[in-house]
Amino acid sequence: MPQRRPAVTRISDAVAADLEARILEGSLKPGDRLPAERELSVELGVSRPSLREAIQKLVSRGMLTTRHGGGTFVTDRLEAPFVDPWQQMLDGHPTLQADLLEFRHMLEGQAAFLAAERATDADIKRLDAAFESLGKFYDDEDFDHCIDADVAFHQAIAEAAHNVLIGHVTASLLRVIHGHISRNLEHLYARPQRWSKLQAQHHAVWKAIREHKPDEAAKAARAHIEFVMQSMADTAKEEARRHIARRRLGEAAS
Amino acid sequence: MPQRRPAVTRISDAVAADLEARILEGSLKPGDRLPAERELSVELGVSRPSLREAIQKLVSRGMLTTRHGGGTFVTDRLEAPFVDPWQQMLDGHPTLQADLLEFRHMLEGQAAFLAAERATDADIKRLDAAFESLGKFYDDEDFDHCIDADVAFHQAIAEAAHNVLIGHVTASLLRVIHGHISRNLEHLYARPQRWSKLQAQHHAVWKAIREHKPDEAAKAARAHIEFVMQSMADTAKEEARRHIARRRLGEAAS
DNA sequence: GAGGTCAAGTGGTAAGACCAATCGTGCCGG
DNA sequence: CCGGCACGATTGGTCTTACCACTTGACCTC
């Protein structure tokens, strides 16, 4: 048996598992405050550093939150049991956003090119369906499904490229950014004129692929990503402005 | 105020973000061993417990693994999501080879382009070393190390592109195909004239990156892959011919 | 030369102390 | 009597020190 991991005698892991069990079992409900660290450490029969390491693990998993001087609390949203490391990194390191878009610029451009060359009738059919539902969900203001449809549209293009690697890597990337988009959707979907531009770009890619014009498809797909890049940059600038303004107000008030 | 989290001065978080950044940036590669905790703590200017809490966070996210008495290592899990699905496919279905080369045609072309734009002196240095050892190992007819050097050369280009995703995906691909190359190396390395062409192509990419000429670098990198594609196709044809010939002999004998 | 043994180095755990943020309480002034 | 303010108890955050358990590799013995 290659996977021999039962005998790991790491206290912090055992404590973390214990606390996790208490939360899942229900004896620690969301919003509850844990006993003080000093108190809890003697109750569990471990030292405070060990207990702290266990707590930090659960904090990094989003199950607990600590407030300096306040206490340690169970997070009220335990709907996020699993977090993708890539996704967490995206939140923590905004520079990754640029790398990601740059990568998509290459990947989706090539995918659109190949899709225009190789798409079969079945591929076109799926593309049509994805494009149609994309517009419908937006009209219904059902933004959750709208994002799903957006992802499905891009995935349909990737699969129409008939390259296994492009398909899988695109799927991986889209899965990673799906959650990210969900939280930042107001940046892209809030203003109607932005949406109409996005949809126009989607339409351009879709049309070029349908008409089997590889160069146009690639160009349109890249233009789409470039627009998103520009949008993100503008949003970041605007946020920076607001942030500075807020800080100035704070200074004036003090 | 919904998102008030700017003033949280938690050292363990800062240290965790620092280590995370090092991993993403590439200065800590998957499989690498971190410095000892006592050593790293003084280097970062924090106490050992704080460093340990940070490490535990990353461990709980699967980015690091610790071995009691051994050390702390960077997990290769980051690349796993990209590799897992098609890791085993490649060996069984040689048709994927075409997809793979097509993907590399895009990926390494873009990597060379960005590398020519962004390579620092340190990147150039690594590139020089890889290129040099590539020639040396071939002269020594040490083909195993020759492949390693080849992989290292392409990886150095990918890292010089200064894009986290390009770096990781390239690493994944190269790792996957490493074994594949080993078995098929005679197709590419056997005949001296083929080798000299390959090395000339490597030299072209290397030179274009050194001289910071993005378009030339991308073109050279793509030409390299196209040559490999052509080589593989020729080899496949030749093998098919031989296979048919052998079958004819078999039929004649029966 | 092959084997085992031991020491150095590593992560794992513990205890105690102090700092900083929070929050409740009680005092004081209105 | 009520409200605001300051103080202190409580709590998480950090550091220091020390010791234990495991791994590794070099040295020594056979």
Coordinates of C-alpha atoms (C1' of nucleotides) in Angstrom, one line a residue, chain A residues 9-11 38 46-50 67-70, chain C residues 11-23:
Chain A
T9 CA 0.9 11.7 15.1
R10 CA 0.4 15.4 14.4
I11 CA -1.6 16.9 17.3
R38 CA -6.0 29.2 27.0
V46 CA -2.8 20.3 24.3
S47 CA -0.5 23.3 24.4
R48 CA -1.7 26.6 23.1
P49 CA 0.6 26.7 20.1
S50 CA -0.7 23.4 18.9
R67 CA -11.0 38.8 15.9
H68 CA -8.1 40.1 17.9
G69 CA -9.3 40.7 21.4
G70 CA -12.7 39.5 20.5
Chain C
dG11 C1' 10.0 19.3 12.2
dG12 C1' 6.7 18.7 16.4
dT13 C1' 5.3 20.1 21.0
dA14 C1' 5.3 22.5 25.2
dA15 C1' 5.4 26.4 28.7
dG16 C1' 5.6 31.0 30.0
dA17 C1' 5.7 35.8 29.2
dC18 C1' 4.4 40.0 27.1
dC19 C1' 1.9 43.0 23.6
dA20 C1' -2.3 44.8 21.4
dA21 C1' -7.1 44.9 20.5
dT22 C1' -11.7 44.4 22.3
dC23 C1' -15.4 45.0 25.3

